[in-house]
Short mmCIF file of C-alpha atoms and ligand atoms in Angstrom, two decimals:
data_model
loop_
_atom_site.label_atom_id
_atom_site.label_comp_id
_atom_site.label_asym_id
_atom_site.label_seq_id
_atom_site.Cartn_x
_atom_site.Cartn_y
_atom_site.Cartn_z
CA MET A 1315 0.00 0.00 0.00
CA SER A 1316 1.44 3.39 -0.92
CA ASN A 1317 1.98 6.19 1.61
CA PHE A 1318 -0.88 8.11 0.07
CA GLN A 1319 -3.23 5.16 0.25
CA GLN A 1320 -2.19 4.70 3.87
CA LEU A 1321 -2.81 8.37 4.54
CA ARG A 1322 -6.24 8.10 2.93
CA THR A 1323 -7.02 5.06 5.10
CA VAL A 1324 -5.83 6.84 8.26
CA ARG A 1325 -7.87 9.92 7.30
CA TRP A 1326 -10.96 7.79 6.77
CA HIS A 1327 -10.44 5.93 10.09
CA LEU A 1328 -9.90 9.18 11.98
CA MET A 1329 -12.98 10.75 10.39
CA ARG A 1330 -15.11 7.74 11.28
CA PHE A 1331 -13.67 7.78 14.79
CA TYR A 1332 -14.42 11.48 15.37
CA LEU A 1333 -17.86 11.16 13.82
CA GLY A 1334 -18.68 8.00 15.76
CA ILE A 1335 -17.76 9.58 19.10
CA MET A 1336 -19.66 12.78 18.37
CA VAL A 1337 -22.77 11.02 17.06
CA ALA A 1338 -22.78 8.67 20.06
CA THR A 1339 -22.44 11.62 22.47
CA LEU A 1340 -25.19 13.57 20.71
CA GLY A 1341 -27.44 10.50 20.54
CA VAL A 1342 -27.07 9.78 24.25
CA SER A 1343 -27.64 13.47 25.16
CA PHE A 1344 -30.74 13.71 22.99
CA LEU A 1345 -32.09 10.46 24.42
CA VAL A 1346 -31.58 11.73 27.97
CA VAL A 1347 -33.28 15.06 27.13
CA GLU A 1348 -36.18 13.27 25.42
CA ARG A 1349 -36.66 10.85 28.32
CA TRP A 1350 -36.38 13.62 30.92
CA VAL A 1351 -38.78 16.03 29.19
CA THR A 1352 -41.28 13.20 28.53
CA TYR A 1353 -41.14 12.20 32.17
CA ASP A 1354 -41.48 15.81 33.34
CA LEU A 1355 -44.45 16.61 31.09
CA ASN A 1356 -46.22 13.42 32.17
CA GLN A 1357 -45.56 14.27 35.78
CA GLN A 1358 -46.96 17.79 35.31
CA PHE A 1359 -50.00 16.28 33.61
CA ASN A 1360 -50.59 13.86 36.50
CA ASP A 1361 -50.08 16.64 39.07
CA TYR A 1362 -52.67 18.71 37.29
CA LEU A 1363 -55.16 15.80 37.40
CA LEU A 1364 -54.43 15.34 41.10
CA GLN A 1365 -55.07 19.04 41.82
CA LEU A 1366 -58.33 18.81 39.92
CA ALA A 1367 -59.38 15.69 41.83
CA GLU A 1368 -58.33 17.14 45.18
CA ALA A 1369 -60.27 20.33 44.53
CA ALA A 1370 -63.34 18.28 43.62
CA SER A 1371 -62.91 15.97 46.63
CA GLN A 1372 -63.72 18.91 48.94
CA THR A 1373 -67.26 18.85 47.65
CA LEU A 1374 -67.89 15.10 47.66
CA GLU A 1375 -69.83 14.91 50.94
CA ILE A 1376 -71.99 17.87 49.99
CA VAL A 1377 -72.57 16.52 46.48
CA LYS A 1378 -73.64 13.18 47.96
CA HIS A 1379 -75.97 14.91 50.34
CA GLU A 1380 -77.53 17.16 47.69
CA SER A 1381 -77.81 14.26 45.29
CA ASN A 1382 -79.75 12.23 47.87
CA GLU A 1383 -82.14 15.09 48.34
CA HIS A 1384 -82.44 15.42 44.60
CA GLU A 1385 -83.27 11.77 44.21
CA GLU A 1386 -85.72 11.94 47.03
CA GLY A 1387 -87.58 14.61 45.07
CA GLU A 1388 -86.75 17.69 47.06
CA TYR A 1389 -85.93 19.42 43.79
CA ASP A 1390 -88.74 19.89 41.39
CA GLU A 1391 -87.15 18.94 38.09
CA ASP A 1392 -89.73 20.76 36.05
CA GLU A 1393 -88.78 23.98 37.73
CA LEU A 1394 -85.16 23.73 36.60
CA PRO A 1395 -84.65 25.25 33.15
CA GLU A 1396 -83.68 22.87 30.32
CA GLU A 1397 -80.15 24.35 29.91
CA HIS A 1398 -79.32 23.39 33.48
CA TYR A 1399 -78.92 19.81 32.34
CA GLN A 1400 -75.89 18.73 30.39
CA SER A 1401 -77.02 18.02 26.90
CA ASN A 1402 -75.28 14.69 26.38
CA TYR A 1403 -75.96 13.09 29.75
CA PRO A 1404 -79.15 11.65 31.14
CA LYS A 1405 -81.32 14.09 32.94
CA THR A 1406 -80.62 12.31 36.16
CA TYR A 1407 -77.23 14.09 36.28
CA PRO A 1408 -77.96 17.71 37.01
CA LYS A 1409 -75.25 20.31 36.59
CA LEU A 1410 -72.98 20.75 39.57
CA ALA A 1411 -73.79 24.44 39.69
CA ASP A 1412 -77.50 23.76 40.07
CA LEU A 1413 -76.96 20.98 42.57
CA MET A 1414 -74.76 23.23 44.61
CA ALA A 1415 -76.68 26.45 44.06
CA GLY A 1416 -78.55 26.25 47.28
CA TYR A 1417 -75.60 25.16 49.34
CA ASP A 1418 -72.54 26.96 48.04
CA ARG A 1419 -73.64 30.54 47.63
CA HIS A 1420 -70.10 31.90 47.64
CA GLY A 1421 -68.87 29.46 45.01
CA THR A 1422 -65.95 28.26 47.07
CA LEU A 1423 -66.61 24.56 47.23
CA ALA A 1424 -67.15 23.53 43.64
CA VAL A 1425 -64.33 22.77 41.22
CA PRO A 1426 -63.16 26.18 40.04
CA LYS A 1427 -64.97 26.82 36.77
CA HIS A 1428 -62.02 28.35 34.97
CA ARG A 1429 -60.10 25.11 35.36
CA LEU A 1430 -62.52 23.01 33.41
CA LEU A 1431 -62.24 23.00 29.64
CA TYR A 1432 -65.46 21.13 29.00
CA TYR A 1433 -64.42 19.47 25.73
CA ALA A 1434 -61.09 18.19 27.09
CA GLN A 1435 -61.60 17.55 30.75
CA GLY A 1436 -64.00 15.87 33.05
CA VAL A 1437 -64.53 15.40 36.77
CA GLU A 1438 -66.80 12.72 38.20
CA TRP A 1439 -68.05 12.26 41.72
CA PHE A 1440 -68.69 8.66 42.86
CA ASP A 1441 -70.15 7.46 46.13
CA GLU A 1442 -68.41 4.83 48.25
CA LYS A 1443 -70.10 2.05 46.26
CA GLN A 1444 -68.53 3.44 43.08
CA LYS A 1445 -71.89 4.69 41.84
CA LEU A 1446 -71.58 7.79 39.68
CA ILE A 1447 -73.35 10.79 41.21
CA ILE A 1448 -72.50 13.64 38.86
CA ARG A 1449 -70.00 14.52 36.20
CA GLU A 1450 -68.71 17.80 34.86
CA GLY A 1451 -67.19 18.20 31.42
CA ASP A 1452 -67.94 16.50 28.13
CA LEU A 1453 -65.45 13.65 28.25
CA ASP A 1454 -66.73 10.23 27.38
CA VAL A 1455 -65.11 8.25 30.20
CA THR A 1456 -67.04 5.01 30.11
CA TRP A 1457 -64.96 2.56 32.06
CA SER A 1458 -65.82 1.75 35.63
CA LEU A 1459 -63.55 2.13 38.65
CA SER A 1460 -61.42 -0.79 39.69
CA ASP A 1461 -60.98 -2.24 43.15
CA ASN A 1462 -57.92 -1.91 45.41
CA LEU A 1463 -57.34 1.71 44.60
CA GLU A 1464 -54.29 3.51 46.00
CA ARG A 1465 -54.94 6.40 48.37
CA SER A 1466 -52.47 8.64 46.61
CA GLY A 1467 -54.31 8.39 43.27
CA ASN A 1468 -54.58 5.88 40.46
CA ILE A 1469 -53.67 6.68 36.91
CA LEU A 1470 -55.28 4.90 33.98
CA GLU A 1471 -55.03 5.80 30.30
CA ARG A 1472 -57.37 4.60 27.56
CA ASN A 1473 -58.38 5.88 24.14
CA LYS A 1474 -56.19 8.98 24.53
CA ILE A 1475 -57.87 9.90 27.83
CA ARG A 1476 -55.92 9.77 31.06
CA SER A 1477 -57.81 9.68 34.32
CA LEU A 1478 -56.81 9.84 37.94
CA VAL A 1479 -59.06 8.20 40.50
CA LEU A 1480 -58.71 9.55 44.01
CA PRO A 1481 -60.42 7.72 46.89
CA VAL A 1482 -61.82 10.31 49.35
CA PHE A 1483 -61.98 9.64 53.09
CA TYR A 1484 -63.46 11.63 55.88
CA THR A 1485 -62.75 11.39 59.59
CA LEU A 1486 -65.64 10.75 61.94
CA PRO A 1487 -65.56 13.66 64.41
CA LYS A 1488 -65.62 11.75 67.68
CA SER A 1489 -63.96 8.39 67.05
CA GLU A 1490 -61.32 9.91 64.73
CA THR A 1491 -61.63 6.83 62.58
CA GLU A 1492 -61.60 7.21 58.80
CA ARG A 1493 -64.40 6.18 56.55
CA LEU A 1494 -64.44 5.96 52.74
CA SER A 1495 -66.60 8.74 51.45
CA GLY A 1496 -66.36 8.01 47.72
CA TYR A 1497 -64.17 8.65 44.72
CA ILE A 1498 -63.31 11.50 42.44
CA ARG A 1499 -62.21 10.80 38.93
CA ALA A 1500 -60.46 13.62 37.11
CA SER A 1501 -59.85 13.01 33.41
CA HIS A 1502 -58.14 14.86 30.62
CA VAL A 1503 -57.52 14.08 26.96
CA THR A 1504 -53.81 13.43 26.31
CA GLU A 1505 -53.89 14.96 22.84
CA MET A 1506 -52.08 18.15 23.81
CA LEU A 1507 -49.46 16.17 25.71
CA ASP A 1508 -48.92 13.90 22.70
CA ILE A 1509 -48.63 16.93 20.41
CA GLN A 1510 -46.10 18.52 22.77
CA LEU A 1511 -44.07 15.31 22.91
CA GLU A 1512 -44.28 14.90 19.13
CA ARG A 1513 -43.00 18.46 18.71
CA LEU A 1514 -40.20 17.79 21.14
CA ARG A 1515 -39.15 14.66 19.24
CA TRP A 1516 -39.23 16.44 15.88
CA GLY A 1517 -37.25 19.27 17.41
CA LEU A 1518 -34.66 16.82 18.64
CA ILE A 1519 -34.56 14.95 15.30
CA ILE A 1520 -34.11 18.16 13.29
CA GLY A 1521 -31.62 19.43 15.86
CA GLY A 1522 -29.88 16.06 15.68
CA VAL A 1523 -29.61 16.14 11.89
CA VAL A 1524 -28.22 19.70 11.99
CA ALA A 1525 -25.83 18.77 14.80
CA VAL A 1526 -24.64 15.62 12.99
CA SER A 1527 -24.10 17.59 9.75
CA LEU A 1528 -22.09 20.20 11.63
CA THR A 1529 -20.25 17.42 13.43
CA ALA A 1530 -19.44 15.67 10.14
CA TRP A 1531 -18.16 18.95 8.75
CA GLY A 1532 -16.15 19.45 11.95
CA ALA A 1533 -14.78 15.90 11.76
CA ILE A 1534 -13.63 16.40 8.14
CA TRP A 1535 -12.06 19.75 9.03
CA LEU A 1536 -10.34 18.41 12.14
CA THR A 1537 -9.03 15.34 10.31
CA ASN A 1538 -7.67 17.36 7.41
CA LYS A 1539 -6.14 19.88 9.78
CA SER A 1540 -4.41 17.23 11.90
CA LEU A 1541 -3.16 15.24 8.89
CA GLN A 1542 -2.04 18.26 6.90
CA PRO A 1543 1.59 18.22 8.19
CA ILE A 1544 1.85 14.48 7.49
CA ALA A 1545 0.40 14.90 3.98
CA GLN A 1546 2.87 17.71 3.33
CA SER A 1547 5.83 15.67 4.51
CA PHE A 1548 4.67 12.72 2.36
CA GLU A 1549 4.47 15.05 -0.60
CA ARG A 1550 7.97 16.38 0.09
CA LEU A 1551 9.29 12.82 0.56
CA LYS A 1552 7.72 11.73 -2.72
CA GLN A 1553 9.19 14.73 -4.50
CA PHE A 1554 12.59 14.08 -2.98
CA THR A 1555 12.51 10.38 -3.92
CA ALA A 1556 11.51 11.23 -7.46
CA ASP A 1557 14.16 13.95 -7.80
CA ALA A 1558 16.92 11.90 -6.14
CA SER A 1559 16.18 8.81 -8.22
CA HIS A 1560 16.11 10.92 -11.34
CA GLU A 1561 19.40 12.58 -10.49
CA LEU A 1562 21.02 9.21 -9.68
CA ARG A 1563 20.11 7.76 -13.04
CA SER A 1564 22.67 9.70 -15.13
CA PRO A 1565 25.77 8.93 -12.99
CA LEU A 1566 24.62 5.32 -12.76
CA THR A 1567 24.29 5.09 -16.52
CA VAL A 1568 27.86 6.39 -16.82
CA ILE A 1569 29.13 3.81 -14.28
CA LYS A 1570 27.23 0.99 -15.96
CA SER A 1571 28.41 1.81 -19.47
CA SER A 1572 32.02 2.26 -18.28
CA ILE A 1573 31.89 -1.10 -16.51
CA SER A 1574 30.47 -2.87 -19.54
CA VAL A 1575 33.20 -1.32 -21.72
CA LEU A 1576 35.76 -2.61 -19.21
CA GLN A 1577 34.18 -6.05 -19.10
CA SER A 1578 34.08 -6.29 -22.88
CA HIS A 1579 37.91 -5.99 -22.88
CA PRO A 1580 38.96 -8.43 -20.17
CA GLU A 1581 42.54 -8.40 -21.44
CA ARG A 1582 42.84 -4.79 -20.25
CA ILE A 1583 41.90 -5.73 -16.71
CA ASP A 1584 44.50 -6.83 -14.25
CA PRO A 1585 43.49 -10.39 -13.25
CA LEU A 1586 43.73 -9.27 -9.62
CA ASP A 1587 41.09 -6.59 -10.28
CA LYS A 1588 38.62 -8.78 -12.17
CA ASN A 1589 36.59 -9.67 -9.08
CA LYS A 1590 36.40 -6.01 -8.09
CA VAL A 1591 35.11 -5.05 -11.53
CA ASP A 1592 32.51 -7.82 -11.34
CA ALA A 1593 31.45 -6.62 -7.89
CA ILE A 1594 31.12 -3.04 -9.17
CA ALA A 1595 29.07 -4.30 -12.13
CA ASP A 1596 26.80 -6.28 -9.83
CA ALA A 1597 26.38 -3.38 -7.39
CA SER A 1598 25.65 -0.90 -10.17
CA TYR A 1599 23.07 -3.30 -11.63
CA ARG A 1600 21.36 -3.61 -8.23
CA MET A 1601 21.52 0.13 -7.68
CA THR A 1602 19.97 0.81 -11.08
CA HIS A 1603 17.23 -1.62 -10.19
CA LEU A 1604 16.60 0.13 -6.87
CA VAL A 1605 16.58 3.58 -8.44
CA GLU A 1606 14.15 2.41 -11.12
CA ASP A 1607 11.88 0.93 -8.45
CA LEU A 1608 11.96 4.08 -6.32
CA LEU A 1609 11.30 6.28 -9.31
CA LEU A 1610 8.40 4.11 -10.40
CA LEU A 1611 6.85 4.10 -6.92
CA ALA A 1612 7.21 7.87 -6.63
CA ARG A 1613 5.51 8.22 -10.01
CA LEU A 1614 2.73 5.78 -9.12
CA ASP A 1615 1.88 7.87 -6.07
CA GLY A 1616 0.72 10.69 -8.32
CA SER A 1617 -2.60 10.18 -10.05
CA VAL A 1618 -1.34 11.74 -13.30
CA ALA A 1619 1.28 9.03 -13.61
CA LEU A 1620 -1.42 6.40 -13.23
CA MET A 1621 -3.04 7.71 -16.38
CA SER A 1622 0.18 7.88 -18.33
CA LEU A 1623 0.66 4.09 -18.63
CA GLU A 1624 0.25 3.14 -22.24
CA LYS A 1625 -2.29 0.36 -22.32
CA ILE A 1626 -2.66 -1.83 -25.37
CA PRO A 1627 -4.18 -5.31 -25.93
CA LEU A 1628 -1.61 -7.88 -24.81
CA PRO A 1629 -1.45 -11.71 -25.01
CA LEU A 1630 -0.72 -12.80 -21.43
CA ASP A 1631 0.67 -16.22 -22.33
CA GLU A 1632 3.40 -14.68 -24.50
CA ILE A 1633 4.40 -12.15 -21.83
CA LEU A 1634 4.57 -14.91 -19.22
CA GLU A 1635 6.60 -17.23 -21.45
CA ASP A 1636 9.18 -14.47 -22.01
CA THR A 1637 9.34 -13.70 -18.30
CA ILE A 1638 9.77 -17.37 -17.38
CA GLU A 1639 12.63 -17.68 -19.86
CA PHE A 1640 14.40 -14.71 -18.22
CA ALA A 1641 14.16 -16.45 -14.83
CA ARG A 1642 15.21 -19.89 -16.11
CA SER A 1643 18.98 -19.46 -15.71
CA GLU A 1644 18.55 -18.37 -12.09
CA ALA A 1645 16.26 -21.37 -11.44
CA GLU A 1646 18.74 -23.79 -13.02
CA LYS A 1647 21.51 -22.43 -10.81
CA LYS A 1648 19.44 -23.52 -7.80
CA ASP A 1649 18.30 -26.72 -9.44
CA ILE A 1650 14.70 -25.53 -9.24
CA ASP A 1651 12.14 -27.14 -11.52
CA LEU A 1652 10.54 -24.08 -13.19
CA ASN A 1653 7.55 -25.16 -15.25
CA PHE A 1654 4.39 -23.57 -16.60
CA ASN A 1655 0.87 -24.35 -17.61
CA LEU A 1656 -0.48 -21.47 -19.71
CA ASP A 1657 -3.81 -21.29 -21.55
CA SER A 1658 -3.33 -19.47 -24.82
CA ASP A 1659 -5.10 -16.54 -26.42
CA ILE A 1660 -5.88 -14.66 -23.20
CA TRP A 1661 -5.75 -10.95 -23.85
CA VAL A 1662 -5.74 -8.05 -21.45
CA LEU A 1663 -5.43 -4.32 -21.83
CA GLY A 1664 -2.21 -3.15 -20.27
CA ASP A 1665 1.34 -1.87 -20.40
CA GLY A 1666 3.52 -4.81 -21.49
CA GLN A 1667 6.69 -3.60 -19.83
CA GLN A 1668 4.99 -3.01 -16.49
CA LEU A 1669 3.09 -6.31 -16.55
CA GLN A 1670 6.35 -8.09 -17.31
CA ARG A 1671 7.85 -6.32 -14.31
CA VAL A 1672 5.06 -7.62 -12.07
CA PHE A 1673 5.38 -11.22 -13.29
CA SER A 1674 9.15 -11.15 -13.11
CA ASN A 1675 8.95 -9.86 -9.48
CA LEU A 1676 6.66 -12.79 -8.63
CA ILE A 1677 8.69 -15.45 -10.45
CA ASP A 1678 12.00 -14.06 -9.14
CA ASN A 1679 10.65 -14.17 -5.57
CA ALA A 1680 9.40 -17.73 -6.05
CA VAL A 1681 12.85 -18.81 -7.28
CA GLN A 1682 14.72 -16.75 -4.66
CA TYR A 1683 12.67 -17.93 -1.69
CA THR A 1684 12.58 -21.61 -2.69
CA PRO A 1685 15.47 -23.78 -1.48
CA LYS A 1686 17.54 -25.86 -3.90
CA GLY A 1687 15.70 -28.68 -5.65
CA GLY A 1688 12.30 -27.07 -5.20
CA LYS A 1689 9.56 -26.46 -7.72
CA VAL A 1690 7.97 -23.33 -9.17
CA THR A 1691 4.87 -23.50 -11.34
CA VAL A 1692 3.33 -20.62 -13.29
CA SER A 1693 -0.27 -21.06 -14.46
CA LEU A 1694 -2.59 -18.95 -16.59
CA PHE A 1695 -6.30 -19.57 -17.07
CA VAL A 1696 -9.62 -17.74 -17.27
CA ASP A 1697 -12.25 -17.82 -14.59
CA ASN A 1698 -15.41 -15.77 -14.73
CA GLU A 1699 -14.23 -13.13 -17.27
CA THR A 1700 -10.97 -12.78 -15.31
CA ALA A 1701 -7.49 -13.87 -16.27
CA ILE A 1702 -5.82 -15.61 -13.37
CA ILE A 1703 -2.06 -15.87 -13.13
CA ALA A 1704 -0.80 -18.11 -10.32
CA VAL A 1705 2.84 -18.38 -9.29
CA GLU A 1706 3.21 -21.32 -6.96
CA ASP A 1707 6.37 -22.44 -5.19
CA THR A 1708 7.55 -25.02 -2.68
CA GLY A 1709 9.61 -22.43 -0.82
CA ILE A 1710 10.05 -21.13 2.71
CA GLY A 1711 6.48 -19.81 2.91
CA ILE A 1712 5.13 -16.83 4.82
CA ALA A 1713 3.80 -16.91 8.40
CA PRO A 1714 0.11 -15.91 8.79
CA GLU A 1715 1.02 -12.86 10.94
CA GLU A 1716 3.43 -11.69 8.19
CA LEU A 1717 0.92 -11.96 5.33
CA PRO A 1718 -0.63 -8.50 5.91
CA HIS A 1719 2.81 -6.89 5.45
CA ILE A 1720 3.73 -8.56 2.18
CA PHE A 1721 2.70 -5.59 0.02
CA GLU A 1722 4.16 -2.92 2.32
CA ARG A 1723 7.09 -0.96 1.00
CA LEU A 1724 10.54 -1.98 2.28
CA TRP A 1725 9.14 -4.87 4.34
CA ARG A 1726 11.07 -8.17 4.28
CA SER A 1727 10.50 -11.18 6.50
CA GLU A 1728 13.19 -12.48 8.82
CA SER A 1729 13.33 -15.84 6.99
CA ALA A 1730 13.62 -14.03 3.64
CA ARG A 1731 16.57 -12.06 4.96
CA ILE A 1732 18.25 -15.33 5.99
CA GLU A 1733 17.47 -17.03 2.66
CA ARG A 1734 18.66 -14.06 0.62
CA ARG A 1735 20.64 -11.19 2.12
CA GLU A 1736 20.16 -8.61 -0.60
CA GLY A 1737 16.73 -7.27 -1.54
CA THR A 1738 14.90 -3.99 -1.04
CA GLY A 1739 11.38 -5.11 -0.16
CA LEU A 1740 9.95 -2.95 -2.96
CA GLY A 1741 9.05 -5.66 -5.50
CA MET A 1742 5.67 -6.65 -4.05
CA ALA A 1743 4.65 -3.03 -3.35
CA ILE A 1744 5.36 -2.21 -7.01
CA ALA A 1745 3.55 -5.33 -8.21
CA GLN A 1746 0.45 -4.46 -6.18
CA THR A 1747 0.33 -0.86 -7.35
CA LEU A 1748 0.84 -1.82 -11.00
CA ILE A 1749 -1.87 -4.48 -10.83
CA GLN A 1750 -4.25 -1.97 -9.26
CA VAL A 1751 -3.49 0.46 -12.07
CA HIS A 1752 -4.50 -2.31 -14.47
CA GLY A 1753 -7.82 -2.75 -12.64
CA GLY A 1754 -6.77 -6.09 -11.16
CA LYS A 1755 -6.04 -7.66 -7.81
CA ILE A 1756 -3.10 -9.46 -6.28
CA ASP A 1757 -3.24 -11.81 -3.33
CA VAL A 1758 -1.27 -14.56 -1.66
CA THR A 1759 -1.86 -17.80 0.19
CA SER A 1760 1.03 -19.40 1.99
CA LYS A 1761 2.13 -21.96 4.53
CA VAL A 1762 5.45 -21.82 6.35
CA GLY A 1763 7.81 -24.55 5.14
CA VAL A 1764 5.38 -25.76 2.48
CA GLY A 1765 5.24 -22.95 -0.04
CA SER A 1766 3.37 -19.90 -1.32
CA CYS A 1767 0.99 -19.12 -4.14
CA PHE A 1768 0.64 -15.59 -5.48
CA TRP A 1769 -2.50 -14.85 -7.50
CA VAL A 1770 -2.95 -12.03 -9.95
CA LYS A 1771 -6.43 -11.35 -11.34
CA LEU A 1772 -6.81 -9.14 -14.40
CA PRO A 1773 -9.97 -8.29 -16.35
CA ILE A 1774 -9.79 -9.95 -19.78
CA LEU A 1775 -10.32 -8.10 -23.02
CA ARG A 1776 -13.45 -9.71 -24.41
CA SER A 1777 -13.05 -8.53 -28.00
CA ARG A 1778 -9.76 -10.38 -28.46
CA GLY A 1779 -9.57 -12.76 -25.54
CA VAL A 1780 -10.99 -16.19 -25.00
CA GLY A 1781 -14.48 -16.35 -26.39
CA GLY A 1782 -13.75 -13.16 -28.35
CA SER A 1783 -12.79 -12.83 -31.99
N1 LIG B 2297 7.46 -16.53 -2.91
C1 LIG B 2297 7.72 -16.10 -1.67
N2 LIG B 2297 7.97 -16.95 -0.67
C2 LIG B 2297 8.23 -16.50 0.57
N3 LIG B 2297 8.27 -15.20 0.91
C3 LIG B 2297 8.03 -14.28 -0.05
C4 LIG B 2297 7.75 -14.69 -1.38
N4 LIG B 2297 7.54 -13.57 -2.11
C5 LIG B 2297 7.69 -12.54 -1.27
N5 LIG B 2297 8.01 -12.95 -0.03
C6 LIG B 2297 8.22 -12.13 1.17
O1 LIG B 2297 7.82 -10.81 0.86
C7 LIG B 2297 8.87 -9.90 1.06
C8 LIG B 2297 8.72 -8.75 0.09
O2 LIG B 2297 8.97 -9.21 -1.23
P1 LIG B 2297 9.54 -8.21 -2.28
O3 LIG B 2297 9.63 -8.87 -3.58
O4 LIG B 2297 8.76 -6.95 -2.18
O5 LIG B 2297 10.96 -7.85 -1.68
P2 LIG B 2297 12.30 -8.67 -1.76
O6 LIG B 2297 12.15 -9.86 -2.62
O7 LIG B 2297 12.74 -8.92 -0.36
O8 LIG B 2297 13.26 -7.61 -2.41
P3 LIG B 2297 13.26 -7.09 -3.93
O9 LIG B 2297 12.89 -5.67 -3.84
O10 LIG B 2297 14.66 -7.31 -4.36
O11 LIG B 2297 12.26 -7.89 -4.68
C9 LIG B 2297 10.09 -10.74 0.90
O12 LIG B 2297 11.21 -10.17 1.53
C10 LIG B 2297 9.69 -12.03 1.54
O13 LIG B 2297 9.76 -11.91 2.94
MG1 LIG B 2298 11.42 -9.64 -4.65
#
């Protein structure tokens, strides 16, 4: 993975991290606010019902008394005007005001009128046998009272109406014992409460969306700000690598050509110096290789360079055959059985030189990291519109914990260092980047002491490939 890809990954992780923390914090805060406000509003609602019921409970004894007289005919119903009866209740329930008119001349005992919104609230007076005496308000509370009611009030909610039933007791003057006098039921529609809660939730959701958007913006800004110095130093490093590699090329070319001139006239070399010349030739070859690799990696880090690869239709089997032939002498030196199994006429769109570089990195590694007398097999076939190139060896293998590092720049395993001292650790990083540029994938499976298999997958060119023209 290149430095820039790593930086992008780190940036993405950091962004997700910031955003995750902020969203979780906001979510928890909003949930707490929502729960708290819902609880508080419900509590206020219940307190209000309790106040209503307590106010009405003051009048229960009097209401019972007046109601008895009413039932016993002390009131002449015909004398009461029609509007003194509530329109939607049976005539047997007179209005509280009329019932109380004779008794409560100062209007202090009845439920305060201004508190009752007739369409939304209701108060009912029950005797001790739970028989309804009168009701105020237009609420349609049809259910009967239950048994075992709590003294402090009993809340019940049905059909968007919440009611509080308050048992009322009075103390007998002499014995100071308490006796159940009856019940008051105060009811209220919950519509307004639901609307308030709905509004609160929408407020929180909209607030949440705005907060998350701002947070996301903040996370992006923070991440970019904190990674800016690293991005700049990567950019400088890339520029330096590119410049240095470029500058090293010309002196290296001079060294290489001078050495090959020297080597082409061995008679001019003092036999004692021959080994030194060979060592210089070998070192300059390796250095050229390293410089080329560094220059290529520096170029591949820039997106413009990615576009500048010249891609043409290529027959993979021919490229692989050539590459295998290059590696053959090295394999024979180690007595390694290098064989291949290539399907023909598989075409891909790519840069021949770069693809050859990838395959030669893979085959060279297989030969280098396989002990004497081992076997390396290169295969090519098509699977599901994809060309698959497999380079399999019976070499030292790669430990599972080392596999994630294989494509990192400059990484080499301990066992690889023992097997082969020289090596830069750039070959696999280059191979991965080049394969990605070709729209393909590279992967590896391996077992320590048994061998490794590197897979390259490339999209085939249908017009000229297998099944094509
Ligand atoms: N076929 C293989 N078998 C075992 N280990 C491998 C094989 N191919 C790659 N590796 C491991 O991956 C590391 C990186 O490989 P890479 O080709 O990038 O570098 P290198 O071979 O060490 O050096 P060079 O830059 O000269 O190729 C190797 O050092 C080795 O540890
Ligand atoms: Mg290598």
